[in-house]
XYZ file of C-alpha atoms in Angstrom:
734
model
C 55.800 102.327 60.259
C 55.372 105.694 61.956
C 55.176 105.762 65.730
C 52.627 107.945 67.467
C 53.948 109.666 70.576
C 51.572 110.329 73.433
C 52.006 113.029 76.020
C 52.079 112.159 79.697
C 48.741 113.883 80.172
C 47.065 111.508 77.701
C 48.190 108.329 79.457
C 47.313 106.761 82.813
C 49.907 107.283 85.526
C 50.683 103.560 85.780
C 51.362 103.390 82.037
C 53.699 106.378 82.176
C 55.603 104.882 85.102
C 55.923 101.553 83.296
C 57.162 103.180 80.099
C 59.654 105.343 81.977
C 60.898 102.368 83.945
C 61.404 100.432 80.719
C 63.279 103.330 79.096
C 65.531 103.869 82.086
C 66.121 100.137 82.254
C 67.373 100.237 78.675
C 69.646 103.186 79.344
C 70.811 102.436 82.874
C 70.437 98.684 83.206
C 73.174 98.193 85.818
C 71.986 101.054 88.005
C 68.247 100.310 88.085
C 67.264 96.829 89.160
C 63.994 95.720 90.641
C 64.626 94.061 93.964
C 63.127 94.358 97.441
C 64.026 97.662 99.035
C 64.678 99.459 95.751
C 62.484 102.431 94.903
C 62.154 101.204 91.326
C 60.469 98.011 92.544
C 57.883 100.028 94.419
C 57.178 102.925 92.083
C 58.337 101.752 88.679
C 60.967 104.491 88.487
C 63.836 105.471 90.735
C 63.803 109.250 91.196
C 62.971 109.765 87.557
C 63.216 113.559 87.712
C 66.952 113.457 88.357
C 67.886 111.287 85.379
C 69.116 112.966 82.198
C 67.067 112.363 79.051
C 69.871 110.533 77.254
C 72.834 108.386 78.136
C 76.298 108.213 76.672
C 76.535 105.297 74.253
C 79.862 103.965 73.010
C 80.880 101.141 70.760
C 82.446 98.076 72.262
C 85.801 96.973 70.912
C 88.733 94.764 71.720
C 91.941 96.162 73.128
C 94.190 93.135 72.898
C 95.316 90.563 70.374
C 94.443 86.907 70.685
C 98.010 86.009 71.539
C 101.258 87.679 72.444
C 104.496 87.273 70.533
C 107.567 86.106 72.409
C 110.195 88.396 73.910
C 110.051 92.036 74.992
C 108.108 93.007 71.882
C 105.186 91.122 73.395
C 104.480 94.145 75.548
C 104.490 96.662 72.702
C 100.955 96.081 71.408
C 98.932 99.293 71.362
C 96.010 99.272 73.752
C 92.983 101.447 73.128
C 90.903 103.233 75.712
C 88.149 100.770 76.469
C 84.502 101.816 76.539
C 82.364 100.132 79.162
C 78.788 99.909 77.948
C 75.592 98.850 79.645
C 74.321 95.337 78.896
C 71.340 94.813 76.664
C 68.004 94.378 78.467
C 67.842 90.719 77.473
C 71.224 89.838 78.988
C 69.839 89.415 82.500
C 71.967 88.361 85.471
C 73.072 84.988 86.696
C 72.186 83.543 90.079
C 74.347 84.634 93.032
C 77.504 82.524 92.815
C 79.290 81.049 95.806
C 82.331 80.743 93.605
C 83.562 82.839 90.704
C 84.975 80.798 87.850
C 88.369 82.167 86.884
C 90.970 80.887 84.472
C 94.370 79.913 85.902
C 97.246 82.390 85.986
C 100.478 80.468 85.545
C 102.372 82.230 82.781
C 102.035 84.788 80.014
C 99.948 82.519 77.787
C 97.183 82.435 80.419
C 97.001 86.226 80.324
C 96.853 86.187 76.534
C 93.927 83.762 76.699
C 91.979 86.210 78.856
C 92.611 89.001 76.407
C 90.812 87.194 73.585
C 87.624 88.549 75.190
C 87.309 92.347 74.920
C 87.620 94.040 78.281
C 84.516 96.087 77.547
C 82.556 92.866 77.238
C 83.844 91.560 80.552
C 82.916 94.741 82.406
C 79.894 95.857 80.408
C 77.762 95.974 83.566
C 80.096 98.297 85.481
C 80.421 101.884 84.296
C 81.312 103.318 87.690
C 82.557 102.312 91.117
C 79.002 102.592 92.454
C 77.979 99.775 90.109
C 80.416 97.484 91.951
C 78.398 97.849 95.144
C 75.043 97.780 93.377
C 75.937 94.467 91.738
C 77.469 93.033 94.922
C 74.382 93.915 96.987
C 72.201 92.117 94.469
C 74.392 89.022 94.256
C 75.453 88.697 97.895
C 73.049 90.826 99.997
C 73.477 88.848 103.228
C 77.205 88.169 102.943
C 79.491 90.128 105.245
C 81.293 92.848 103.315
C 83.167 94.438 106.239
C 84.145 93.182 109.673
C 85.406 96.061 111.770
C 87.614 95.713 114.840
C 87.779 99.262 116.256
C 90.866 98.565 118.367
C 92.421 95.837 116.220
C 92.134 93.362 119.091
C 91.430 89.796 117.890
C 89.389 89.184 121.034
C 86.994 92.130 120.664
C 83.539 91.822 119.144
C 83.540 92.574 115.439
C 81.062 94.958 113.839
C 79.769 93.161 110.745
C 78.303 95.011 107.767
C 76.535 93.088 104.999
C 76.721 93.959 101.326
C 73.104 95.142 101.390
C 73.859 97.487 104.289
C 77.107 98.691 102.733
C 75.311 99.589 99.523
C 72.605 101.423 101.492
C 75.172 103.485 103.424
C 76.961 104.383 100.197
C 73.660 105.475 98.648
C 72.891 107.574 101.728
C 76.323 109.204 101.528
C 75.828 109.963 97.833
C 72.380 111.406 98.527
C 73.862 113.515 101.331
C 76.567 114.989 99.115
C 74.060 115.507 96.323
C 71.723 117.360 98.686
C 74.509 119.900 99.244
C 74.439 120.740 95.552
C 77.729 119.022 94.744
C 78.508 118.177 91.129
C 81.244 116.536 89.088
C 83.665 119.445 89.582
C 83.348 119.479 93.371
C 85.530 117.544 95.791
C 84.855 115.682 99.035
C 88.065 115.354 101.054
C 88.407 112.744 103.773
C 90.962 112.612 106.573
C 90.021 109.422 108.359
C 91.551 106.398 110.053
C 90.596 102.864 108.976
C 86.864 102.857 109.738
C 83.780 101.720 107.757
C 82.633 105.331 107.393
C 85.665 105.964 105.199
C 84.273 103.497 102.656
C 80.817 105.086 102.838
C 82.436 108.432 102.103
C 84.813 107.252 99.360
C 82.313 105.397 97.223
C 79.332 107.623 97.979
C 81.232 110.752 96.980
C 82.414 109.166 93.731
C 78.799 108.686 92.659
C 78.391 112.479 92.801
C 81.770 114.154 92.366
C 85.469 113.669 93.124
C 86.765 112.260 96.382
C 90.262 112.993 97.639
C 92.396 111.358 100.298
C 94.818 113.262 102.497
C 97.447 111.558 104.601
C 96.281 112.416 108.113
C 99.778 111.908 109.507
C 100.981 115.036 107.702
C 101.571 118.304 109.475
C 98.779 120.941 109.424
C 100.586 123.220 106.959
C 100.814 120.410 104.416
C 97.176 119.478 104.957
C 96.129 123.078 104.345
C 98.116 123.234 101.135
C 96.539 120.043 99.822
C 93.023 121.124 100.794
C 93.465 124.298 98.776
C 95.055 122.511 95.806
C 92.124 120.078 95.746
C 89.506 122.858 95.925
C 87.829 121.019 98.787
C 84.065 121.517 98.949
C 83.225 119.106 101.781
C 85.455 117.648 104.501
C 84.833 114.367 106.314
C 87.183 113.804 109.225
C 87.454 112.174 112.640
C 85.751 113.599 115.702
C 87.739 114.694 118.771
C 86.705 111.490 120.554
C 87.705 109.163 117.681
C 91.092 110.702 116.873
C 91.940 113.679 119.099
C 95.380 114.215 117.542
C 93.901 114.400 114.056
C 91.116 116.755 115.117
C 93.676 119.008 116.792
C 95.392 119.414 113.415
C 92.252 119.808 111.300
C 90.152 122.101 113.515
C 92.376 125.214 113.150
C 92.344 124.815 109.356
C 88.568 124.943 108.904
C 88.158 128.741 109.294
C 90.829 129.250 106.597
C 88.864 127.324 103.941
C 86.022 129.559 102.705
C 85.211 127.176 99.838
C 84.213 124.353 102.193
C 80.425 124.129 102.442
C 80.192 121.489 105.161
C 82.369 119.495 107.550
C 81.229 116.104 108.839
C 82.719 114.292 111.818
C 82.957 110.522 112.217
C 82.852 108.710 115.537
C 81.461 111.379 117.830
C 78.658 111.086 120.353
C 75.193 111.888 119.024
C 74.507 115.618 119.129
C 78.049 116.400 120.277
C 79.581 117.707 117.041
C 81.563 120.931 117.599
C 80.088 124.148 116.256
C 80.206 124.504 112.491
C 80.334 120.734 111.951
C 77.786 117.947 111.588
C 77.776 114.354 112.764
C 78.289 112.084 109.747
C 76.178 109.206 111.107
C 73.246 111.507 111.878
C 73.493 113.101 108.450
C 73.456 109.692 106.747
C 70.474 108.549 108.795
C 68.503 111.472 107.424
C 68.952 110.287 103.840
C 66.957 107.597 101.992
C 68.523 104.356 100.783
C 66.999 104.908 97.334
C 69.361 106.737 94.937
C 68.474 110.356 94.285
C 71.306 110.741 91.815
C 71.867 109.918 88.177
C 74.309 107.214 87.099
C 77.823 108.395 86.288
C 77.483 109.355 82.605
C 81.112 108.796 81.603
C 83.492 106.131 82.997
C 86.370 108.518 82.307
C 85.057 111.090 84.771
C 87.539 111.708 87.583
C 86.508 109.693 90.628
C 89.393 110.013 93.090
C 92.498 112.062 93.787
C 95.568 110.876 95.692
C 98.598 113.035 96.412
C 101.872 111.343 95.604
C 105.579 111.942 96.052
C 106.409 115.359 97.365
C 104.290 117.406 99.706
C 106.283 120.616 99.477
C 105.758 123.291 96.870
C 102.843 122.582 94.548
C 101.379 119.164 95.500
C 101.428 116.412 92.882
C 97.879 115.065 92.798
C 97.097 111.989 90.699
C 93.589 111.740 89.256
C 91.925 108.335 88.920
C 88.759 107.878 86.895
C 85.946 105.359 87.330
C 87.250 103.175 84.519
C 90.731 102.822 85.995
C 89.418 101.922 89.456
C 86.943 99.335 88.163
C 89.370 97.808 85.660
C 92.303 97.488 88.055
C 90.074 95.969 90.735
C 88.873 93.342 88.269
C 92.481 92.664 87.234
C 93.462 92.056 90.850
C 90.553 89.675 91.335
C 91.778 87.669 88.362
C 95.420 87.592 89.413
C 94.605 86.619 93.019
C 91.649 84.307 92.244
C 89.543 86.353 94.642
C 86.430 84.466 95.791
C 83.384 85.280 97.957
C 84.843 82.983 100.616
C 88.004 85.097 100.982
C 88.733 87.203 104.065
C 91.234 89.994 103.419
C 92.927 92.078 106.110
C 93.104 95.814 105.455
C 96.042 97.060 107.506
C 97.321 99.800 105.203
C 95.798 103.289 105.452
C 92.808 104.338 103.383
C 94.613 107.417 102.087
C 96.736 105.004 100.014
C 95.586 103.256 96.823
C 96.648 99.907 98.268
C 94.158 100.185 101.111
C 91.407 101.579 98.886
C 91.821 99.251 95.899
C 93.880 96.127 96.699
C 92.215 95.500 100.072
C 89.088 97.453 99.202
C 87.331 97.688 95.858
C 88.936 94.528 94.421
C 87.654 92.556 97.417
C 84.163 94.040 97.250
C 83.950 93.268 93.534
C 84.428 89.580 94.377
C 81.894 89.448 97.210
C 84.621 88.727 99.764
C 85.069 90.143 103.265
C 87.333 93.047 104.222
C 88.625 92.890 107.784
C 89.344 96.402 109.067
C 91.994 95.690 111.668
C 91.848 98.744 113.899
C 91.844 102.469 113.215
C 95.588 102.615 112.571
C 96.016 99.224 110.920
C 99.571 97.960 110.936
C 100.640 101.111 112.806
C 98.648 99.874 115.786
C 101.283 98.515 118.221
C 98.820 95.855 119.404
C 98.018 94.444 115.964
C 101.195 92.749 114.760
C 101.923 90.916 118.055
C 98.415 89.407 117.788
C 98.279 89.053 114.019
C 98.346 85.252 113.892
C 95.484 85.110 116.411
C 93.541 87.428 114.124
C 94.188 85.108 111.178
C 93.015 82.093 113.159
C 89.809 83.681 114.453
C 88.601 85.150 111.160
C 90.111 82.485 108.875
C 91.977 85.181 106.971
C 92.975 84.078 103.474
C 95.276 86.922 102.396
C 96.590 90.354 103.312
C 98.686 93.053 101.708
C 101.709 94.520 103.435
C 104.924 96.388 102.841
C 108.313 94.748 103.515
C 108.533 96.262 107.004
C 105.307 94.482 107.974
C 106.695 91.118 106.905
C 109.992 91.845 108.648
C 108.112 92.654 111.860
C 105.979 89.502 111.600
C 109.168 87.449 111.479
C 109.596 88.396 115.132
C 106.092 87.226 116.086
C 105.951 83.504 116.943
C 102.947 81.574 115.672
C 102.206 80.457 119.219
C 100.233 77.461 118.027
C 97.817 79.587 115.976
C 96.126 77.813 113.073
C 96.991 79.883 109.999
C 96.215 77.232 107.389
C 93.488 79.476 105.953
C 96.129 81.860 104.553
C 96.573 81.309 100.823
C 99.309 83.894 100.331
C 100.554 87.318 101.321
C 100.813 90.252 98.922
C 103.856 92.498 99.027
C 104.244 95.839 97.303
C 104.993 99.565 97.771
C 108.736 98.885 98.160
C 111.164 96.129 97.104
C 111.284 93.086 99.376
C 114.812 91.884 100.213
C 115.185 88.310 98.972
C 116.531 87.182 102.338
C 113.470 88.540 104.157
C 111.274 86.928 101.509
C 112.826 83.499 101.997
C 112.994 83.725 105.785
C 109.315 84.658 106.023
C 108.175 81.805 103.808
C 110.342 79.323 105.700
C 109.149 80.494 109.120
C 105.431 80.664 108.312
C 104.869 78.432 105.303
C 102.976 81.303 103.663
C 103.556 82.029 99.998
C 104.353 85.628 99.091
C 103.344 87.278 95.831
C 105.444 90.328 95.078
C 104.134 92.886 92.643
C 104.686 96.357 91.291
C 102.387 99.311 91.061
C 101.998 102.965 91.818
C 99.241 105.504 92.228
C 99.640 106.376 88.550
C 98.646 102.796 87.609
C 95.690 102.949 90.050
C 97.282 100.261 92.228
C 98.853 97.256 90.523
C 100.613 96.874 87.167
C 102.321 93.509 87.601
C 102.426 90.649 90.077
C 103.795 87.141 90.299
C 101.350 84.380 89.296
C 99.315 83.194 92.221
C 100.424 80.051 94.008
C 98.625 77.896 96.550
C 95.901 75.366 97.010
C 93.659 76.661 94.234
C 96.101 77.305 91.415
C 99.740 76.577 90.845
C 101.656 79.396 89.208
C 105.305 80.018 88.534
C 106.674 82.592 90.941
C 110.127 84.049 90.466
C 111.457 85.277 93.779
C 112.949 88.738 93.436
C 110.885 89.657 90.389
C 107.683 91.707 90.346
C 106.036 89.181 88.075
C 103.988 89.541 84.902
C 101.790 92.431 83.766
C 98.172 92.165 84.892
C 95.626 91.374 82.125
C 95.142 93.903 79.308
C 98.318 95.700 80.370
C 101.553 96.169 78.441
C 104.928 96.730 80.071
C 108.359 97.181 78.568
C 111.696 98.767 79.377
C 113.019 101.629 77.289
C 116.211 103.620 76.947
C 115.968 107.386 77.352
C 118.506 110.075 76.584
C 119.863 112.625 79.055
C 116.798 114.814 78.520
C 114.370 111.956 79.183
C 113.410 111.510 75.518
C 112.676 108.052 74.122
C 115.582 106.417 72.260
C 114.549 102.771 71.780
C 113.046 99.733 73.475
C 115.477 97.812 75.657
C 116.563 94.316 74.691
C 115.885 91.227 76.780
C 117.588 91.569 80.187
C 118.836 95.052 79.288
C 118.174 97.621 81.995
C 115.943 100.514 81.048
C 113.129 102.647 82.389
C 109.926 100.674 82.983
C 107.058 101.935 80.813
C 103.419 100.867 81.111
C 100.387 101.077 78.852
C 96.866 100.042 79.795
C 93.278 101.032 80.605
C 94.007 101.563 84.317
C 96.481 104.441 84.043
C 95.672 107.880 85.372
C 94.687 110.478 82.757
C 97.216 112.831 84.349
C 97.898 114.980 87.384
C 95.519 117.670 88.570
C 98.152 120.318 87.884
C 99.065 119.854 84.222
C 102.573 121.163 84.874
C 103.360 117.897 86.638
C 102.578 115.919 83.476
C 105.883 116.962 81.918
C 107.876 113.780 81.356
C 105.026 111.545 82.524
C 104.211 110.158 79.074
C 106.389 108.596 76.408
C 105.339 108.334 72.731
C 102.323 106.067 72.249
C 100.731 106.905 75.639
C 103.275 104.868 77.584
C 103.573 105.874 81.230
C 107.125 106.694 82.296
C 107.333 105.127 85.764
C 110.800 106.468 86.510
C 111.777 103.008 87.784
C 114.684 101.075 86.338
C 114.200 97.422 85.491
C 114.687 94.637 83.007
C 112.427 92.093 81.346
C 113.582 88.504 81.048
C 112.902 86.180 78.122
C 109.694 84.864 79.725
C 108.186 88.299 80.280
C 108.923 88.661 84.006
C 110.052 92.072 85.229
C 112.885 92.715 87.663
C 113.340 96.129 89.269
C 116.889 97.432 89.507
C 116.466 100.814 91.144
C 114.819 104.127 90.427
C 115.604 106.770 87.908
C 113.561 109.164 89.989
C 114.771 110.403 93.347
C 111.839 109.316 95.497
C 112.839 107.702 98.801
C 110.592 104.870 99.994
C 110.767 104.290 103.736
C 108.655 101.293 104.734
C 106.323 101.903 101.803
C 106.043 105.620 102.664
C 107.011 107.959 99.834
C 109.364 110.781 100.794
C 110.283 113.627 98.489
C 114.014 114.315 98.995
C 113.419 118.004 98.308
C 111.624 118.164 101.658
C 114.914 117.334 103.401
C 117.075 119.360 101.041
C 115.012 122.506 101.440
C 115.077 122.150 105.214
C 118.863 121.807 105.347
C 119.293 124.623 102.843
C 117.684 126.961 105.382
C 120.622 126.455 107.751
C 123.024 129.405 107.399
C 126.106 127.150 107.227
C 124.853 124.932 104.372
C 125.867 125.637 100.787
C 124.411 122.578 99.052
C 122.279 119.684 100.286
C 121.227 116.428 98.644
C 119.101 113.637 100.126
C 119.061 110.023 98.949
C 117.824 106.682 100.208
C 120.223 104.388 102.048
C 119.414 100.638 102.049
C 118.064 99.456 105.393
C 117.237 95.935 106.553
C 113.993 96.983 108.236
C 112.606 100.021 106.420
C 113.906 99.196 102.943
C 115.378 102.685 102.715
C 116.254 105.443 105.161
C 116.565 109.089 104.141
C 120.128 110.385 104.500
C 121.691 113.661 103.471
C 124.975 115.013 102.155
C 125.905 118.675 102.496
C 128.701 121.029 101.569
C 129.348 123.918 103.944
C 129.848 127.611 103.374
C 133.277 129.149 104.056
C 133.727 129.833 107.745
C 130.945 127.440 108.759
C 131.066 126.046 112.278
C 128.211 123.511 112.175
C 129.099 119.827 112.119
C 127.143 116.783 110.921
C 125.422 116.161 114.261
C 124.268 119.760 114.534
C 122.849 119.647 111.008
C 121.106 116.352 111.715
C 119.460 117.877 114.788
C 118.472 120.946 112.772
C 116.872 118.828 110.055
C 115.007 116.655 112.535
C 113.552 119.669 114.324
C 112.537 121.549 111.172
C 111.490 118.934 108.593
C 107.708 118.997 108.094
C 107.233 115.221 108.084
C 108.681 112.945 110.748
C 109.392 110.077 108.361
C 111.577 112.430 106.315
C 113.960 113.201 109.180
C 117.392 112.046 107.930
C 119.002 109.113 109.709
C 122.313 110.898 109.381
C 123.925 113.878 107.693
C 127.414 113.779 106.222
C 129.512 116.833 105.388
C 131.586 116.463 102.221
C 134.086 118.806 100.582
C 132.696 118.631 97.053
C 129.236 117.730 95.811
C 129.267 115.453 92.725
C 127.613 117.223 89.798
C 126.821 116.544 86.140
C 128.239 118.418 83.184
C 125.438 120.965 83.414
C 125.913 121.489 87.146
C 123.101 119.306 88.504
C 123.811 117.258 91.617
C 124.666 113.718 90.516
C 122.751 111.570 92.985
C 123.812 108.126 91.685
C 127.281 108.811 93.102
C 125.763 109.707 96.460
C 123.601 106.579 96.469
C 126.698 104.439 95.929
C 128.355 106.215 98.807
C 125.307 105.597 101.025
C 125.285 101.900 100.084
C 128.945 101.592 101.060
C 128.307 103.264 104.401
C 125.284 101.031 105.072
C 127.347 97.902 104.439
C 130.229 99.050 106.618
C 127.830 99.815 109.473
C 126.126 96.441 108.990
C 129.412 94.539 109.118
C 130.774 96.607 112.021
C 127.651 95.898 114.079
C 128.305 92.174 113.594
C 132.016 92.576 114.479
C 132.851 91.392 110.990
C 136.103 93.001 109.765
C 135.765 94.039 106.136
C 138.912 94.724 104.124
C 137.264 96.893 101.479
C 133.851 97.793 100.081
C 133.303 99.122 96.590
C 130.017 99.901 94.812
C 129.977 99.826 91.036
C 127.561 99.848 88.106
C 126.308 96.470 86.913
C 124.561 95.697 83.590
C 122.067 93.304 85.205
C 121.414 94.665 88.697
C 121.976 98.379 88.193
C 124.606 98.551 90.929
C 126.489 95.852 92.821
C 128.457 96.182 96.044
C 131.724 94.253 96.244
C 132.886 93.409 99.770
C 136.244 91.779 100.449
C 137.139 89.680 103.502
C 140.078 87.647 104.763
C 138.346 84.268 105.129
C 135.631 82.269 103.397
C 133.730 81.992 106.685
C 133.601 85.774 106.878
C 132.338 85.909 103.284
C 129.507 83.500 104.057
C 128.515 85.413 107.177
C 128.648 88.714 105.308
C 126.475 87.412 102.460
C 123.850 86.284 104.956
C 123.839 89.713 106.605
C 123.772 91.565 103.286
C 120.786 89.486 102.168
C 118.583 91.660 104.373
C 119.269 94.667 102.121
C 117.720 95.369 98.737
C 121.095 95.957 97.073
C 123.016 93.138 95.388
C 126.197 92.308 97.343
C 129.036 89.994 96.320
C 131.505 88.927 99.003
C 134.918 87.610 97.986
C 138.334 86.945 99.462
C 140.520 90.019 99.517
C 143.427 90.347 97.140
C 146.525 92.174 98.240
C 145.570 95.188 96.160
C 142.282 95.568 98.025
C 143.704 95.401 101.540
C 142.882 98.968 102.436
C 140.142 100.541 104.472
C 140.511 104.166 103.604
C 137.819 106.672 104.422
C 136.059 108.003 101.301
C 137.769 111.202 100.160
C 136.163 114.487 101.023
C 134.499 113.253 104.230
C 134.693 115.059 107.526
């Protein structure tokens, strides 16, 4: 039958409000919910003038088969981009749960069981990252979302922030950025330590536009380059009183950025913001806690930008959309059995996806508590010595750290602290030496779950099945586990030009490729996308690995040249370009040398120009004084006669890495007064490369194997044969 439409003028105001509220409820169910404190509950419509007349509607479909076939081919299923639609008005919401029911994660079959339900159906109520906080505030309004220890001291009073308050601050931040006229193409850049205001900024900005993180430990010139590459519109940074060193770097840059409309400072005294800036807390207080912004219309809209790899030349900036952030956070909750009762330490910086997602959004999605452990997190010299006290006081259940954190904690005695609340530790960002892994578990009794991920996968792509009091899963020490739900991983063989040749066989080393709904759509500068994708929308990670018969992945090295020092990514070109500026240097190449503490240390090889007078020590000093990032300063520089090159004249870094491994082992054995007869590094079909060390006695072999276990390279120690009894210096060294 025909429907008669009435104009607003012909209807009572209450009727119009009711009809509009009903319509917006149909279109934006997750965003508009009637609860105390919400403008919709009071007026029948939440800022109705700002909402668009229509909403994007997509069909819901499945992206995964009901089961996975055996072997490497199990990871080759195509996976479609998943729409995330709003629930129907009749779906309603369940009562606030104290526990989230999750299926076990023990092996690949458990993941396949999850994938029988379309991902879009699981996350139909979350189209954007803001929805995570809207839902959490409704389900757990009085639960503590964040406990903040400004100085990271376990004895200091914590600042607790409930989910209701967190949601309100995020809304105020979004309203603030919206009031400046920001839209989807604008960018809020934050340079902040680990403080609650960083979360207000991150998630509030994403409701309006893009948000971008900049590593605040970088030098000013690098910061300026990134700010320009990001087209920064608003800057949120630390006040002179909160972080004087950071402000000293940022302040001189502000006059050089004409596109920046406003700069907000966090942590300053009221009314004390320097000229040209505004106090962030005061600005938030002036905004309502009722949204004055429309819901994010498309889950594929870019939400966040993180710079990765190199910071010289044109920055490589990865773009993450709302879908990838929400999906990967849900995946992590499933893999870790995250519950509202969990307490998770955030010790990694909030300019890194680990801090933002693994110990951020994934925790908030589960109604758990994030413990902000001081402005500098694990970099705070007072935190690690008191870490076990922190665990005892707050009943911490898990934390995420890089191998250097776990190595440092090995030197911290428990001191009688009760750490029985800890379910497990999460390790990523760099490979964990098996010896460190085993020593940590033996000393603390804490299970470690090692995983693999990168900014390009939002955060996590694979992880070992969880293990502990709630679920029992099969961990394989040394592996990076199984792909997270709705994700496909495989290893592939590429030709010399990086083109796909074929899928690798079981236990055959190849380049790790990933396919899933949590991958980045690409880099901000499209030129950086060259080589990023393989046929079928598979992400080329650049990492070498193998997949065993049960679907577990084992990393064997990196095809790319990135150096990872304690979880910190270093572009070798930063070192190479610095050394190349020295007048005596002809060629320079930087690689990572295995290190027991940092995982890798940057080292450099150079060839000199004719008539050069500089030696290795002089070049090392030159590099250390001129490199733009402290972590990139080479541990040593070695002068060689001839640089190894490929047939087309490119520097052949695998040969240099082998040389660095040999040097690292010799230094390790020399420091222990362990006489080694010979060391040789060679290619290996299973481990990528293997170091062979020869000794005179079996006792020396056993001692050497124990020492070498602290490195990430595979080492085999054997008795020396007569033919190996030589300790010659590698040719071409001086």
